GROMACS .gro file of C-alpha atoms in nm:
model
  391
    1MET     CA    1   2.147   0.771   2.090
    2ALA     CA    2   2.185   0.740   1.715
    3SER     CA    3   2.536   0.729   1.571
    4ASN     CA    4   2.659   0.995   1.328
    5THR     CA    5   2.631   0.759   1.032
    6HIS     CA    6   2.435   0.447   0.950
    7GLN     CA    7   2.400   0.175   0.685
    8ALA     CA    8   2.159   0.199   0.393
    9VAL     CA    9   2.078  -0.042   0.109
   10VAL     CA   10   2.118   0.125  -0.230
   11THR     CA   11   2.090   0.053  -0.600
   12VAL     CA   12   2.402   0.138  -0.801
   13ALA     CA   13   2.290   0.045  -1.154
   14LYS     CA   14   2.009  -0.140  -1.331
   15ARG     CA   15   2.005  -0.506  -1.235
   16ALA     CA   16   2.333  -0.472  -1.045
   17PRO     CA   17   2.372  -0.633  -0.702
   18LEU     CA   18   2.263  -0.408  -0.419
   19GLU     CA   19   2.528  -0.235  -0.209
   20ILE     CA   20   2.563  -0.077   0.134
   21LYS     CA   21   2.626   0.295   0.163
   22GLN     CA   22   2.710   0.484   0.482
   23LEU     CA   23   2.480   0.785   0.521
   24PRO     CA   24   2.485   1.068   0.773
   25THR     CA   25   2.219   1.018   1.040
   26PRO     CA   26   1.989   1.323   1.032
   27THR     CA   27   1.896   1.532   1.332
   28PRO     CA   28   1.517   1.580   1.327
   29ILE     CA   29   1.387   1.936   1.312
   30GLY     CA   30   1.038   2.084   1.330
   31LYS     CA   31   0.783   1.806   1.295
   32GLU     CA   32   1.037   1.540   1.198
   33VAL     CA   33   1.084   1.213   1.385
   34LEU     CA   34   1.402   1.003   1.384
   35VAL     CA   35   1.323   0.632   1.396
   36LYS     CA   36   1.557   0.341   1.457
   37ASN     CA   37   1.420   0.122   1.182
   38LEU     CA   38   1.397  -0.234   1.309
   39TRP     CA   39   1.191  -0.398   1.032
   40THR     CA   40   1.091  -0.346   0.671
   41ALA     CA   41   0.902  -0.542   0.404
   42SER     CA   42   1.014  -0.558   0.042
   43THR     CA   43   0.768  -0.454  -0.230
   44PRO     CA   44   0.736  -0.488  -0.608
   45LEU     CA   45   0.845  -0.124  -0.632
   46ASP     CA   46   1.187  -0.228  -0.500
   47LEU     CA   47   1.217  -0.464  -0.795
   48HIS     CA   48   1.088  -0.203  -1.041
   49GLN     CA   49   1.355   0.038  -0.921
   50ALA     CA   50   1.641  -0.210  -0.893
   51ASP     CA   51   1.579  -0.391  -1.223
   52GLY     CA   52   1.390  -0.134  -1.427
   53GLY     CA   53   1.538   0.190  -1.296
   54LEU     CA   54   1.185   0.324  -1.242
   55LEU     CA   55   1.206   0.679  -1.100
   56VAL     CA   56   1.561   0.613  -0.984
   57LYS     CA   57   1.876   0.820  -0.965
   58HIS     CA   58   2.159   0.592  -0.857
   59PRO     CA   59   2.267   0.537  -0.589
   60GLN     CA   60   1.916   0.524  -0.445
   61VAL     CA   61   1.802   0.394  -0.108
   62LEU     CA   62   1.515   0.147  -0.146
   63GLY     CA   63   1.205   0.083   0.060
   64ASP     CA   64   0.904   0.268   0.196
   65GLY     CA   65   0.774   0.062   0.492
   66VAL     CA   66   0.920   0.127   0.837
   67ALA     CA   67   0.857  -0.016   1.184
   68GLY     CA   68   1.083   0.081   1.471
   69GLN     CA   69   1.141   0.297   1.776
   70VAL     CA   70   1.158   0.674   1.806
   71VAL     CA   71   1.504   0.791   1.915
   72ALA     CA   72   1.467   1.169   1.867
   73ILE     CA   73   1.200   1.423   1.774
   74GLY     CA   74   1.191   1.776   1.637
   75SER     CA   75   1.078   2.066   1.850
   76GLU     CA   76   0.728   2.081   1.695
   77VAL     CA   77   0.639   1.710   1.721
   78THR     CA   78   0.321   1.644   1.922
   79LEU     CA   79   0.199   1.301   1.815
   80VAL     CA   80   0.481   1.076   1.938
   81LYS     CA   81   0.765   1.088   2.189
   82GLU     CA   82   1.105   0.927   2.230
   83ASN     CA   83   1.095   0.547   2.282
   84ASP     CA   84   0.749   0.512   2.123
   85PHE     CA   85   0.714   0.233   1.869
   86VAL     CA   86   0.591   0.353   1.530
   87PHE     CA   87   0.514   0.225   1.182
   88GLY     CA   88   0.465   0.411   0.858
   89PHE     CA   89   0.475   0.455   0.483
   90THR     CA   90   0.770   0.691   0.425
   91PHE     CA   91   0.885   0.754   0.070
   92ARG     CA   92   0.955   1.110  -0.043
   93SER     CA   93   1.329   1.160   0.007
   94GLU     CA   94   1.646   0.969   0.087
   95LYS     CA   95   1.620   1.020   0.461
   96GLU     CA   96   1.264   0.878   0.458
   97LYS     CA   97   1.347   0.558   0.268
   98ALA     CA   98   1.301   0.240   0.467
   99GLN     CA   99   1.596   0.016   0.381
  100GLN     CA  100   1.831   0.195   0.618
  101GLU     CA  101   1.900   0.177   0.988
  102TYR     CA  102   1.764   0.523   1.073
  103VAL     CA  103   1.468   0.690   0.904
  104CYS     CA  104   1.380   1.057   0.946
  105ALA     CA  105   1.023   1.148   0.848
  106PRO     CA  106   0.749   1.396   0.943
  107GLU     CA  107   0.513   1.279   1.213
  108ASN     CA  108   0.216   1.266   0.975
  109LEU     CA  109   0.381   0.977   0.789
  110LEU     CA  110   0.395   0.766   1.105
  111GLY     CA  111   0.145   0.598   1.332
  112LYS     CA  112   0.203   0.498   1.693
  113VAL     CA  113   0.189   0.119   1.722
  114PRO     CA  114  -0.096   0.008   1.953
  115SER     CA  115   0.044  -0.120   2.284
  116GLU     CA  116  -0.074  -0.477   2.221
  117TRP     CA  117   0.126  -0.484   1.898
  118GLU     CA  118   0.455  -0.340   2.026
  119ASP     CA  119   0.624  -0.681   2.039
  120ARG     CA  120   0.495  -0.767   1.690
  121LEU     CA  121   0.660  -0.497   1.481
  122ALA     CA  122   0.762  -0.746   1.213
  123GLU     CA  123   0.391  -0.798   1.148
  124CYS     CA  124   0.298  -0.430   1.173
  125VAL     CA  125   0.543  -0.331   0.899
  126THR     CA  126   0.328  -0.512   0.641
  127LEU     CA  127   0.047  -0.259   0.685
  128PRO     CA  128   0.137   0.102   0.600
  129ASN     CA  129   0.220   0.120   0.229
  130ASN     CA  130  -0.056  -0.110   0.114
  131PHE     CA  131  -0.316   0.015   0.360
  132VAL     CA  132  -0.254   0.371   0.239
  133THR     CA  133  -0.273   0.251  -0.122
  134ALA     CA  134  -0.605   0.075  -0.060
  135TRP     CA  135  -0.766   0.368   0.121
  136ASN     CA  136  -0.637   0.622  -0.130
  137THR     CA  137  -0.770   0.416  -0.423
  138LEU     CA  138  -1.117   0.361  -0.280
  139LEU     CA  139  -1.156   0.721  -0.171
  140LYS     CA  140  -0.988   0.937  -0.433
  141LEU     CA  141  -0.998   0.732  -0.749
  142LEU     CA  142  -1.326   0.546  -0.708
  143GLY     CA  143  -1.512   0.803  -0.497
  144LEU     CA  144  -1.646   0.575  -0.223
  145ALA     CA  145  -1.759   0.737   0.101
  146LEU     CA  146  -1.525   0.651   0.389
  147PRO     CA  147  -1.640   0.879   0.673
  148TRP     CA  148  -1.401   0.921   0.964
  149PRO     CA  149  -1.471   0.869   1.243
  150LYS     CA  150  -1.718   0.618   1.110
  151PRO     CA  151  -2.067   0.684   1.250
  152THR     CA  152  -2.212   0.380   1.422
  153THR     CA  153  -2.519   0.400   1.198
  154PHE     CA  154  -2.331   0.455   0.873
  155THR     CA  155  -2.476   0.280   0.571
  156PRO     CA  156  -2.344   0.340   0.217
  157SER     CA  157  -2.588   0.546   0.016
  158THR     CA  158  -2.513   0.330  -0.287
  159ASN     CA  159  -2.437  -0.039  -0.329
  160PRO     CA  160  -2.194  -0.057  -0.622
  161ARG     CA  161  -2.091  -0.390  -0.772
  162ILE     CA  162  -1.719  -0.408  -0.700
  163LEU     CA  163  -1.451  -0.634  -0.851
  164VAL     CA  164  -1.116  -0.663  -0.670
  165TRP     CA  165  -0.865  -0.818  -0.907
  166GLY     CA  166  -0.590  -0.979  -0.700
  167GLY     CA  167  -0.773  -1.015  -0.371
  168SER     CA  168  -0.489  -1.207  -0.205
  169SER     CA  169  -0.233  -0.938  -0.287
  170SER     CA  170  -0.127  -0.710  -0.005
  171VAL     CA  171  -0.328  -0.418  -0.144
  172GLY     CA  172  -0.620  -0.647  -0.223
  173GLN     CA  173  -0.647  -0.770   0.134
  174TYR     CA  174  -0.671  -0.414   0.269
  175VAL     CA  175  -0.918  -0.311   0.000
  176LEU     CA  176  -1.144  -0.597   0.110
  177GLN     CA  177  -1.103  -0.524   0.481
  178ILE     CA  178  -1.187  -0.155   0.435
  179LEU     CA  179  -1.488  -0.232   0.213
  180THR     CA  180  -1.619  -0.476   0.473
  181TYR     CA  181  -1.579  -0.224   0.755
  182TYR     CA  182  -1.782   0.036   0.569
  183GLY     CA  183  -2.055  -0.204   0.461
  184TYR     CA  184  -1.979  -0.242   0.092
  185TYR     CA  185  -2.077  -0.606   0.062
  186ASN     CA  186  -2.148  -0.653  -0.309
  187VAL     CA  187  -1.785  -0.748  -0.370
  188ILE     CA  188  -1.621  -1.023  -0.573
  189ALA     CA  189  -1.247  -1.091  -0.587
  190THR     CA  190  -1.014  -1.291  -0.806
  191ALA     CA  191  -0.739  -1.511  -0.664
  192SER     CA  192  -0.562  -1.838  -0.720
  193ARG     CA  193  -0.756  -2.129  -0.575
  194ARG     CA  194  -0.497  -2.182  -0.302
  195ASN     CA  195  -0.573  -1.832  -0.171
  196PHE     CA  196  -0.955  -1.850  -0.175
  197ASP     CA  197  -0.977  -1.887   0.205
  198LEU     CA  198  -0.743  -1.592   0.260
  199VAL     CA  199  -0.954  -1.369   0.034
  200THR     CA  200  -1.279  -1.479   0.197
  201GLU     CA  201  -1.136  -1.405   0.543
  202SER     CA  202  -1.048  -1.054   0.422
  203GLY     CA  203  -1.410  -0.988   0.329
  204ALA     CA  204  -1.486  -1.101  -0.026
  205VAL     CA  205  -1.840  -1.236  -0.055
  206HIS     CA  206  -1.753  -1.422  -0.375
  207VAL     CA  207  -1.417  -1.541  -0.507
  208VAL     CA  208  -1.335  -1.662  -0.859
  209SER     CA  209  -1.015  -1.797  -1.009
  210TYR     CA  210  -0.837  -1.552  -1.236
  211ASN     CA  211  -0.724  -1.851  -1.441
  212SER     CA  212  -1.078  -1.917  -1.565
  213PRO     CA  213  -1.141  -1.877  -1.941
  214ALA     CA  214  -1.225  -1.515  -2.028
  215ALA     CA  215  -1.586  -1.570  -2.131
  216GLY     CA  216  -1.662  -1.785  -1.830
  217LEU     CA  217  -1.485  -1.544  -1.594
  218LYS     CA  218  -1.696  -1.247  -1.706
  219ARG     CA  219  -2.012  -1.455  -1.671
  220ASP     CA  220  -1.919  -1.578  -1.322
  221ILE     CA  221  -1.827  -1.231  -1.200
  222GLU     CA  222  -2.151  -1.075  -1.324
  223ALA     CA  223  -2.352  -1.364  -1.180
  224GLY     CA  224  -2.185  -1.324  -0.842
  225LEU     CA  225  -2.246  -0.949  -0.837
  226GLY     CA  226  -2.595  -0.962  -0.984
  227GLY     CA  227  -2.512  -0.744  -1.284
  228LEU     CA  228  -2.242  -0.553  -1.467
  229VAL     CA  229  -1.938  -0.441  -1.270
  230ASP     CA  230  -1.948  -0.079  -1.148
  231LEU     CA  231  -1.604  -0.045  -0.990
  232VAL     CA  232  -1.280  -0.237  -1.045
  233ILE     CA  233  -0.960  -0.225  -0.842
  234ASP     CA  234  -0.669  -0.388  -1.024
  235CYS     CA  235  -0.425  -0.468  -0.743
  236ILE     CA  236  -0.178  -0.639  -0.979
  237GLY     CA  237  -0.111  -0.395  -1.263
  238ASN     CA  238   0.012  -0.647  -1.519
  239ARG     CA  239  -0.086  -0.582  -1.882
  240ASP     CA  240  -0.151  -0.943  -1.982
  241GLY     CA  241  -0.229  -1.087  -1.639
  242SER     CA  242  -0.483  -0.834  -1.511
  243VAL     CA  243  -0.538  -0.523  -1.724
  244GLN     CA  244  -0.631  -0.710  -2.043
  245PRO     CA  245  -0.877  -0.945  -1.870
  246ILE     CA  246  -1.036  -0.650  -1.688
  247ALA     CA  247  -1.075  -0.465  -2.018
  248GLY     CA  248  -1.278  -0.762  -2.136
  249ILE     CA  249  -1.506  -0.739  -1.831
  250ALA     CA  250  -1.561  -0.364  -1.782
  251GLU     CA  251  -1.857  -0.221  -1.975
  252ALA     CA  252  -1.952   0.141  -2.038
  253GLY     CA  253  -2.006   0.327  -1.713
  254ALA     CA  254  -1.755   0.125  -1.512
  255LYS     CA  255  -1.469   0.292  -1.323
  256VAL     CA  256  -1.135   0.109  -1.315
  257ALA     CA  257  -0.835   0.186  -1.094
  258VAL     CA  258  -0.507   0.017  -1.193
  259MET     CA  259  -0.193  -0.002  -0.979
  260LEU     CA  260   0.103   0.165  -1.149
  261PRO     CA  261   0.332   0.096  -1.314
  262VAL     CA  262   0.164  -0.148  -1.549
  263VAL     CA  263   0.410  -0.431  -1.604
  264VAL     CA  264   0.433  -0.503  -1.976
  265ARG     CA  265   0.719  -0.749  -1.933
  266ASP     CA  266   0.829  -0.892  -1.598
  267ALA     CA  267   1.185  -0.880  -1.475
  268SER     CA  268   1.365  -1.213  -1.489
  269GLU     CA  269   1.709  -1.345  -1.410
  270ASP     CA  270   1.835  -1.243  -1.755
  271MET     CA  271   1.595  -0.974  -1.879
  272GLU     CA  272   1.504  -0.630  -1.751
  273PRO     CA  273   1.136  -0.537  -1.721
  274GLU     CA  274   0.924  -0.310  -1.936
  275TYR     CA  275   0.662  -0.073  -1.795
  276ALA     CA  276   0.375   0.148  -1.910
  277MET     CA  277   0.224   0.438  -1.718
  278ASP     CA  278  -0.072   0.528  -1.942
  279VAL     CA  279  -0.345   0.285  -1.845
  280GLU     CA  280  -0.581   0.419  -2.110
  281LYS     CA  281  -0.345   0.321  -2.390
  282VAL     CA  282  -0.186   0.000  -2.265
  283VAL     CA  283  -0.490  -0.204  -2.378
  284ARG     CA  284  -0.810  -0.132  -2.570
  285TRP     CA  285  -1.103  -0.033  -2.345
  286ARG     CA  286  -1.471  -0.022  -2.434
  287GLU     CA  287  -1.607   0.324  -2.492
  288GLY     CA  288  -1.747   0.474  -2.172
  289VAL     CA  289  -1.510   0.296  -1.932
  290GLU     CA  290  -1.330   0.540  -1.700
  291VAL     CA  291  -0.974   0.423  -1.629
  292LYS     CA  292  -0.729   0.574  -1.378
  293GLY     CA  293  -0.378   0.483  -1.272
  294VAL     CA  294  -0.307   0.459  -0.899
  295ARG     CA  295  -0.018   0.676  -0.783
  296THR     CA  296  -0.024   0.639  -0.406
  297HIS     CA  297   0.268   0.878  -0.359
  298PHE     CA  298   0.032   1.160  -0.459
  299TYR     CA  299  -0.198   1.109  -0.160
  300LEU     CA  300  -0.017   1.386   0.030
  301ASP     CA  301  -0.048   1.649  -0.244
  302VAL     CA  302  -0.277   1.893  -0.068
  303SER     CA  303  -0.252   2.139  -0.357
  304LEU     CA  304  -0.470   1.909  -0.569
  305TYR     CA  305  -0.757   1.898  -0.322
  306LEU     CA  306  -0.901   2.226  -0.208
  307ALA     CA  307  -1.168   2.193   0.059
  308TYR     CA  308  -1.336   1.990   0.327
  309THR     CA  309  -1.698   1.893   0.274
  310LEU     CA  310  -1.977   1.788   0.505
  311SER     CA  311  -2.232   1.526   0.420
  312ARG     CA  312  -2.546   1.366   0.552
  313SER     CA  313  -2.516   1.068   0.321
  314PHE     CA  314  -2.558   0.831   0.613
  315THR     CA  315  -2.858   0.764   0.832
  316ASN     CA  316  -2.769   0.943   1.157
  317ALA     CA  317  -2.858   1.307   1.215
  318SER     CA  318  -2.520   1.455   1.307
  319HIS     CA  319  -2.265   1.598   1.068
  320THR     CA  320  -1.943   1.398   1.020
  321ARG     CA  321  -1.656   1.494   0.798
  322VAL     CA  322  -1.669   1.263   0.497
  323LEU     CA  323  -1.341   1.198   0.324
  324THR     CA  324  -1.390   1.268  -0.044
  325ALA     CA  325  -1.149   1.344  -0.322
  326ARG     CA  326  -1.156   1.710  -0.216
  327GLN     CA  327  -1.043   1.637   0.140
  328ASP     CA  328  -0.682   1.550   0.092
  329PRO     CA  329  -0.556   1.775   0.377
  330PHE     CA  330  -0.750   1.564   0.626
  331LEU     CA  331  -0.629   1.244   0.464
  332ALA     CA  332  -0.266   1.357   0.465
  333PHE     CA  333  -0.261   1.438   0.833
  334HIS     CA  334  -0.489   1.169   0.975
  335LEU     CA  335  -0.458   0.854   0.762
  336GLN     CA  336  -0.134   0.721   0.908
  337PRO     CA  337  -0.118   0.892   1.249
  338GLU     CA  338  -0.480   0.820   1.345
  339ILE     CA  339  -0.687   0.601   1.113
  340MET     CA  340  -0.432   0.324   1.053
  341PRO     CA  341  -0.338   0.252   1.417
  342THR     CA  342  -0.700   0.285   1.531
  343LEU     CA  343  -0.826   0.029   1.282
  344LEU     CA  344  -0.539  -0.205   1.369
  345ALA     CA  345  -0.619  -0.179   1.741
  346GLN     CA  346  -0.988  -0.246   1.669
  347GLY     CA  347  -0.912  -0.554   1.458
  348VAL     CA  348  -1.070  -0.401   1.147
  349ILE     CA  349  -0.743  -0.442   0.957
  350TRP     CA  350  -0.463  -0.684   1.034
  351PRO     CA  351  -0.111  -0.760   0.908
  352ASN     CA  352  -0.042  -0.957   0.596
  353LYS     CA  353   0.108  -1.301   0.635
  354GLN     CA  354   0.487  -1.274   0.655
  355ARG     CA  355   0.778  -1.472   0.522
  356MET     CA  356   1.083  -1.389   0.732
  357ILE     CA  357   1.401  -1.334   0.532
  358GLU     CA  358   1.714  -1.433   0.722
  359GLY     CA  359   2.073  -1.338   0.657
  360ALA     CA  360   2.392  -1.256   0.841
  361THR     CA  361   2.402  -0.895   0.721
  362LEU     CA  362   2.166  -0.616   0.621
  363LEU     CA  363   2.284  -0.646   0.262
  364GLU     CA  364   2.232  -1.021   0.250
  365ARG     CA  365   1.874  -0.992   0.376
  366ALA     CA  366   1.789  -0.713   0.132
  367GLN     CA  367   1.938  -0.899  -0.165
  368LYS     CA  368   1.764  -1.225  -0.075
  369ALA     CA  369   1.427  -1.052  -0.062
  370LEU     CA  370   1.485  -0.881  -0.397
  371ASP     CA  371   1.588  -1.209  -0.559
  372ILE     CA  372   1.272  -1.380  -0.432
  373LEU     CA  373   1.062  -1.104  -0.587
  374ARG     CA  374   1.249  -1.138  -0.914
  375ARG     CA  375   1.184  -1.512  -0.924
  376LYS     CA  376   0.812  -1.455  -0.845
  377GLU     CA  377   0.827  -1.691  -0.549
  378VAL     CA  378   0.584  -1.500  -0.328
  379SER     CA  379   0.203  -1.509  -0.316
  380GLY     CA  380  -0.037  -1.398  -0.043
  381GLU     CA  381   0.246  -1.291   0.190
  382ARG     CA  382   0.507  -1.021   0.250
  383LEU     CA  383   0.884  -1.057   0.260
  384VAL     CA  384   0.984  -0.913   0.598
  385TRP     CA  385   1.337  -0.867   0.725
  386ARG     CA  386   1.541  -0.708   0.998
  387VAL     CA  387   1.708  -0.373   0.932
  388ALA     CA  388   1.872  -0.229   1.247
  389GLN     CA  389   1.957  -0.448   1.543
  390ASP     CA  390   1.828  -0.380   1.896
  391THR     CA  391   2.173  -0.300   2.028
   0.00000   0.00000   0.00000
């Protein structure tokens, strides 16, 4: 049984040390699930909120990736039961935030961990937020067909030339894995040379170093793809490090999706960061380039997407619901509960590499992870740490 209160990691001011706050442990109602949160993984958003105050009202609980065990359910829950192991991207309110011992979230924000992964929750927690981001970006912002369930004879009706900037990032790895699963093979990714193998394993057909001179980089990318880039996913969202180089590559007709916020100036030990949210204005784009900012938290907004559609854009004869930008209701209620755990069980997607953060207390582990992010000491891996203890 959950106790009446529990510990949560909170911000108290910009760039101030994190603190622990005791919060009341919610009782789940309706379709809510109460999870004893055993593991989480720190993200750049934690740093943006702690150092930059991005979308923060202090004190604010951090985190949006949970992996743990169900301890109670509301009366309308049908997808999980008590003692099930679950993982999810939970983010909308204080009780859903991940850097606390108990998380209370609706069942559609959680997936049941496949049985063969139940003793590997520390790995599973690296999936939800970035898997959702990758799927949401490919589907809604770039308009790629991702039919679910995927027909065995599915073949993309188009073969766009796709650039994934930051292929070794957490989002980049899932973008590549999803593209591979659906047969989008004309894909090139950027990465540091030390991460070339990681990016290739995730599905990139070609990999180039993002440190190459601008003119040579554009030439190499277009040579690898066999023409001008059609679609770009910027998994980094840094004005000078990714957005500006991409603006030099994208020609008229290209679609570009950029992770938000765009970092104009990184946080450091003695300087707070600076952000931009308008990707069209942060750099100069060629006329005819379509640029969109990625706001993954909007993927649940069913009011923006009005209808399901049917399509025969694949080669088999039967109708299958195709997830398009107008099918958000299906996405909201199937992406985490159904699609994510199914693809994990099938080996289509897999956890990011982890770096385990140790510490004697919850606060120490959370602060260590945040400091590592601030010092930019992580590449191609996730910072994973224990939240609640088993007993």
